[in-house]
Coordinates of C-alpha atoms in Angstrom, one line a residue:
M408 CA -3.6 -47.0 7.4
G409 CA -2.2 -46.1 10.6
A410 CA 0.6 -44.0 9.0
Q411 CA -2.0 -42.3 6.8
L412 CA -3.8 -41.1 9.9
R413 CA -0.7 -39.9 11.4
V414 CA 0.0 -37.9 8.4
Y415 CA -3.5 -36.1 8.5
K416 CA -3.2 -35.4 12.1
R417 CA 0.3 -33.6 11.8
R418 CA -1.2 -31.5 9.0
I419 CA -4.0 -30.5 11.0
R420 CA -1.9 -29.3 13.8
S421 CA 0.4 -27.3 11.3
V422 CA -2.7 -25.5 9.9
T423 CA -4.0 -24.9 13.1
A424 CA -0.8 -23.2 14.3
T425 CA -1.0 -21.5 11.0
K426 CA -4.7 -20.3 11.6
K427 CA -3.7 -18.9 15.2
I428 CA -1.0 -16.8 13.6
T429 CA -3.2 -15.3 10.7
K430 CA -6.0 -14.7 13.2
A431 CA -3.6 -12.8 15.5
M432 CA -2.2 -10.8 12.3
E433 CA -5.6 -10.0 11.3
M434 CA -6.7 -8.6 14.7
I435 CA -3.6 -6.6 14.9
A436 CA -4.1 -5.0 11.5
A437 CA -7.8 -4.3 12.4
S438 CA -6.7 -2.4 15.5
R439 CA -4.2 -0.3 13.8
I440 CA -6.4 0.9 11.0
V441 CA -8.7 2.9 13.1
K442 CA -5.5 4.9 14.3
A443 CA -4.6 5.2 10.9
Q444 CA -8.0 6.5 9.7
R445 CA -7.9 9.1 12.5
Q446 CA -4.5 10.4 11.4
V447 CA -5.4 10.7 7.7
A448 CA -8.8 12.6 8.9
A449 CA -6.7 14.8 10.9
S450 CA -4.0 15.6 8.3
T451 CA -6.5 16.3 5.4
P452 CA -7.8 19.7 6.6
Y453 CA -4.2 21.1 6.7
A454 CA -3.5 19.6 3.1
T455 CA -6.5 21.1 1.8
E456 CA -6.0 24.5 3.3
L457 CA -2.4 24.7 2.1
T458 CA -3.9 23.9 -1.3
R459 CA -6.5 26.5 -1.1
A460 CA -3.7 28.9 0.0
V461 CA -1.5 28.2 -3.0
T462 CA -4.6 28.4 -5.4
A463 CA -5.2 31.7 -4.0
V464 CA -1.8 33.2 -4.4
A465 CA -1.7 31.7 -7.9
T466 CA -4.9 33.1 -9.1
G467 CA -4.2 36.4 -7.4
S468 CA -0.8 37.0 -9.3
T469 CA 1.2 36.6 -12.5
T470 CA 4.3 35.2 -10.8
K471 CA 6.0 32.5 -12.6
H472 CA 7.0 29.7 -9.9
P473 CA 7.7 25.8 -10.0
L474 CA 4.7 25.5 -7.7
T475 CA 2.2 26.9 -10.1
T476 CA 4.0 27.4 -13.7
E477 CA 4.3 24.6 -16.1
A478 CA 7.3 24.6 -18.1
E479 CA 7.3 25.4 -21.9
A480 CA 8.7 22.0 -22.7
P481 CA 8.8 19.7 -19.9
A482 CA 11.7 17.0 -20.1
R483 CA 12.0 15.5 -16.9
A484 CA 9.6 14.3 -14.2
A485 CA 10.3 12.9 -10.7
V486 CA 7.9 10.0 -9.6
L487 CA 7.4 9.2 -6.0
L488 CA 6.1 5.9 -5.5
I489 CA 4.9 4.5 -2.0
T490 CA 4.8 0.8 -1.0
S491 CA 5.0 -1.4 1.8
D492 CA 7.9 -2.6 4.1
R493 CA 6.3 -5.9 4.9
G494 CA 4.1 -8.5 2.7
L495 CA 1.2 -10.3 3.5
A496 CA -1.0 -7.6 2.4
G497 CA -2.6 -9.3 -0.7
G498 CA -1.8 -7.0 -3.9
Y499 CA -1.4 -3.7 -1.9
S500 CA 2.3 -3.0 -3.2
S501 CA 2.0 -4.7 -6.5
N502 CA -0.9 -2.7 -7.5
A503 CA 0.8 0.4 -6.6
I504 CA 3.9 -0.6 -8.7
K505 CA 1.8 -1.4 -11.5
A506 CA 0.3 2.0 -11.2
A507 CA 3.6 3.6 -10.9
E508 CA 4.9 1.5 -14.1
R509 CA 1.7 2.8 -16.2
L510 CA 2.6 6.3 -15.3
T511 CA 6.2 5.8 -16.2
E512 CA 5.4 4.5 -19.6
R513 CA 2.9 7.4 -20.1
L514 CA 5.5 10.0 -19.3
R515 CA 8.1 8.4 -21.4
G516 CA 5.6 8.2 -24.3
E517 CA 5.5 12.2 -23.8
G518 CA 9.1 12.4 -24.3
K519 CA 10.0 12.8 -20.5
E520 CA 12.9 11.3 -18.7
V521 CA 11.6 9.8 -15.3
D522 CA 13.4 9.9 -12.3
T523 CA 11.8 7.4 -9.5
Y524 CA 12.0 8.1 -5.6
I525 CA 10.6 4.8 -3.5
V526 CA 9.3 4.4 -0.2
G527 CA 9.0 1.0 1.2
R528 CA 11.0 -2.0 0.8
K529 CA 8.7 -3.8 -1.5
G530 CA 9.2 -1.1 -4.3
V531 CA 12.9 -1.2 -3.4
A532 CA 13.3 -4.9 -4.2
Y533 CA 11.0 -4.9 -7.4
Y534 CA 13.3 -2.2 -8.8
G535 CA 16.6 -3.5 -7.4
F536 CA 15.7 -7.2 -8.5
R537 CA 15.3 -5.9 -12.3
E538 CA 18.2 -3.6 -11.8
R539 CA 16.4 -0.3 -12.5
K540 CA 17.9 3.2 -11.5
V541 CA 16.3 4.5 -8.2
S542 CA 17.2 8.0 -7.3
E543 CA 16.5 7.7 -3.7
A544 CA 14.8 5.3 -1.5
W545 CA 13.4 5.2 1.9
T546 CA 12.2 2.2 4.2
G547 CA 11.1 1.6 7.7
F548 CA 8.3 3.6 8.5
T549 CA 5.3 2.7 6.0
D550 CA 2.9 1.2 8.5
S551 CA 3.3 4.2 11.0
P552 CA 4.7 7.1 9.3
T553 CA 5.3 10.6 10.9
Y554 CA 5.5 14.3 9.6
A555 CA 9.3 13.9 10.2
D556 CA 9.3 11.1 7.5
A557 CA 7.6 13.0 5.1
K558 CA 9.9 16.0 5.4
Q559 CA 12.7 13.5 4.9
V560 CA 11.0 12.2 1.7
A561 CA 10.1 15.8 0.5
A562 CA 13.6 17.3 0.8
P563 CA 15.0 16.0 -2.3
L564 CA 11.7 16.3 -4.3
I565 CA 11.8 19.9 -3.5
E566 CA 15.4 20.3 -4.4
A567 CA 14.6 18.8 -7.7
I568 CA 12.0 20.6 -8.6
Q569 CA 13.5 23.7 -7.9
T570 CA 16.6 22.8 -10.2
E571 CA 16.6 23.1 -13.9
A572 CA 16.1 19.8 -15.7
A573 CA 19.0 20.2 -17.7
E574 CA 20.9 20.1 -14.3
S575 CA 19.3 16.9 -13.3
G576 CA 16.4 18.5 -12.0
A577 CA 12.6 17.9 -12.4
D578 CA 9.9 19.9 -14.4
E579 CA 6.9 17.7 -12.7
L580 CA 6.5 15.8 -9.7
H581 CA 4.0 13.1 -9.6
I582 CA 3.3 10.8 -6.6
V583 CA 1.8 7.2 -6.7
F584 CA 0.1 5.8 -3.6
T585 CA -2.9 3.9 -2.3
E586 CA -6.0 5.9 -1.6
F587 CA -8.2 4.7 1.5
V588 CA -11.9 4.7 0.1
S589 CA -13.1 2.3 2.7
M590 CA -12.2 -1.0 4.9
M591 CA -13.0 -2.9 1.8
T592 CA -11.8 -0.7 -1.1
Q593 CA -8.2 0.8 -1.5
T594 CA -7.5 2.2 -4.9
P595 CA -3.9 3.0 -6.2
V596 CA -4.0 6.6 -7.7
D597 CA -1.1 8.8 -9.4
N598 CA -1.3 12.7 -8.9
R599 CA 0.7 15.4 -10.3
M600 CA 1.7 17.5 -7.4
L601 CA 3.6 20.0 -9.0
P602 CA 3.1 22.2 -11.0
L603 CA -0.3 22.4 -9.4
S604 CA -3.2 22.3 -11.6
L605 CA -5.3 25.3 -10.1
E606 CA -8.7 23.7 -11.8
K607 CA -7.9 20.4 -10.1
A608 CA -7.1 22.1 -6.8
Q609 CA -10.4 24.1 -6.7
E610 CA -12.1 20.8 -7.3
E611 CA -10.2 19.3 -4.3
T612 CA -10.9 22.1 -2.1
G613 CA -14.6 22.7 -3.2
G614 CA -14.0 26.1 -4.2
K615 CA -14.6 25.4 -8.0
D616 CA -17.0 28.3 -8.1
E617 CA -15.9 30.3 -5.3
I618 CA -14.9 34.1 -6.0
L619 CA -11.8 34.8 -4.5
P620 CA -10.9 38.2 -2.8
L621 CA -7.9 40.4 -4.1
F622 CA -4.9 40.1 -2.2
D623 CA -1.8 42.0 -1.5
F624 CA 1.3 39.9 -1.0
E625 CA 4.2 40.9 1.5
P626 CA 6.9 40.8 0.6
S627 CA 6.0 39.5 -2.9
A628 CA 4.0 36.6 -4.5
E629 CA 7.3 35.0 -5.4
D630 CA 8.4 35.0 -1.5
V631 CA 5.0 33.7 -0.4
L632 CA 5.1 30.8 -2.9
D633 CA 8.5 30.0 -1.9
A634 CA 7.5 29.7 1.7
L635 CA 4.4 27.7 0.7
L636 CA 6.3 25.5 -1.6
P637 CA 8.0 23.0 1.0
R638 CA 5.0 23.0 3.4
Y639 CA 2.7 22.0 0.5
V640 CA 5.0 19.1 -0.7
E641 CA 5.6 17.9 2.7
S642 CA 1.7 18.2 3.6
R643 CA 0.6 16.1 0.5
I644 CA 3.4 13.5 1.0
Y645 CA 2.3 13.2 4.5
N646 CA -1.3 12.6 3.7
A647 CA -0.2 10.0 1.0
L648 CA 1.9 8.3 3.4
L649 CA -1.1 8.0 6.1
Q650 CA -3.4 7.0 3.4
S651 CA -1.1 4.4 2.2
A652 CA -0.6 2.9 5.7
A653 CA -4.3 2.8 6.3
S654 CA -4.8 1.1 2.9
E655 CA -1.8 -1.4 3.9
H656 CA -3.6 -2.2 7.1
A657 CA -6.8 -2.8 5.6
A658 CA -5.3 -4.9 2.8
R659 CA -3.4 -7.1 5.3
R660 CA -6.6 -7.5 7.5
R661 CA -8.4 -8.7 4.6
A662 CA -5.8 -10.8 3.4
M663 CA -5.1 -12.4 6.9
K664 CA -9.0 -13.0 7.1
S665 CA -9.2 -14.8 4.0
A666 CA -6.1 -17.0 5.2
T667 CA -7.6 -17.7 8.3
D668 CA -10.8 -18.7 6.8
N669 CA -9.1 -21.0 4.3
A670 CA -7.2 -22.6 7.1
G671 CA -10.5 -23.4 8.9
E672 CA -12.0 -25.1 5.6
L673 CA -8.6 -26.8 5.2
I674 CA -8.8 -28.2 8.8
K675 CA -12.3 -29.5 8.1
S676 CA -11.1 -31.2 4.9
L677 CA -8.5 -32.8 6.6
S678 CA -10.5 -33.6 9.7
R679 CA -12.9 -35.3 7.4
L680 CA -10.3 -37.2 5.5
A681 CA -8.7 -38.2 9.0
N682 CA -12.0 -39.6 10.1
A683 CA -12.4 -41.5 7.0
A684 CA -9.0 -43.1 7.6
R685 CA -9.9 -44.1 11.2
Q686 CA -13.0 -45.4 10.0
A687 CA -11.2 -47.8 7.6
E688 CA -8.8 -48.7 9.9
I689 CA -11.6 -49.5 12.4
T690 CA -13.3 -51.6 9.6
Q691 CA -10.1 -53.3 8.9
E692 CA -9.3 -54.2 12.3
I693 CA -13.0 -55.6 12.8
S694 CA -12.8 -57.7 9.4
E695 CA -9.4 -59.1 10.8
I696 CA -10.8 -60.0 14.3
V697 CA -13.8 -61.3 12.4
G698 CA -11.7 -63.4 10.0
G699 CA -9.4 -64.5 12.7
S700 CA -12.3 -65.6 14.9
S701 CA -13.9 -67.5 12.1
A702 CA -10.8 -69.2 11.2
L703 CA -10.2 -70.4 14.6
A704 CA -13.8 -71.7 14.7
D705 CA -13.2 -73.7 11.7
A706 CA -10.0 -75.1 13.2
T707 CA -11.7 -76.1 16.4
A708 CA -14.7 -77.8 14.6
G709 CA -12.2 -79.7 12.4
S710 CA -10.2 -81.0 15.6
D711 CA -13.7 -81.9 17.1
K712 CA -14.3 -84.5 14.1

């Protein structure tokens, strides 16, 4: 029985050490969420105003441009998937990957070829394990992205959208990321960034019923759209990276809190088992002492006779 008690005590020490680690990770994730939320709030107005500017140019001119004009027969689409570099965040990365898989199936069902671009080691590992082709991948900054990271990711996507589909370019640009709704809710979404849907853009900017003024474009509407294209894509990707980072921290905090709570329950259960084993050991020792005493008393009584 003593050996069993040692096993329980060893497991309690092990689970207690794990609980300390998960508690520390929970606190770190909680502290990073606040910073990530502030960055999301700071970047959203810029992205919204850029979208409003693009909408104004598109509605005020008849210029055909990859930013606002859909191809007559789109044949190729680029999909950017944003996942995590690290694990221990529950289903954060797997949910984003599933959303990307559904989007890819839908696009292929529409007869389009799909080029996949990935941010995050989890997505890279998923596609690499299944030996699926990835056009380009980036890692190392998912938990704290910067605008420079967004520009790096946007560069090949902008080049693809400006290249004809027949020359390995893209007619459409989609992005799959995890939208930060609240501390308890993070939702994987897929958005078509390009060509920009004017109706959806007006809904996002709150100008659906807004009457836009007449504009004169210098030097031309096409030049204005050429200047806005990289900034629009970069700002949208940056906002998506920040939303994903906030969602990752929130998911990791929730996962680590659940792990900490489970460790606490396991410690209680093991403590009860250890106490039961100790009581059984004490009971056995008392029984042996009583049995030995009775045997000694019987032996002494027999010798007296």
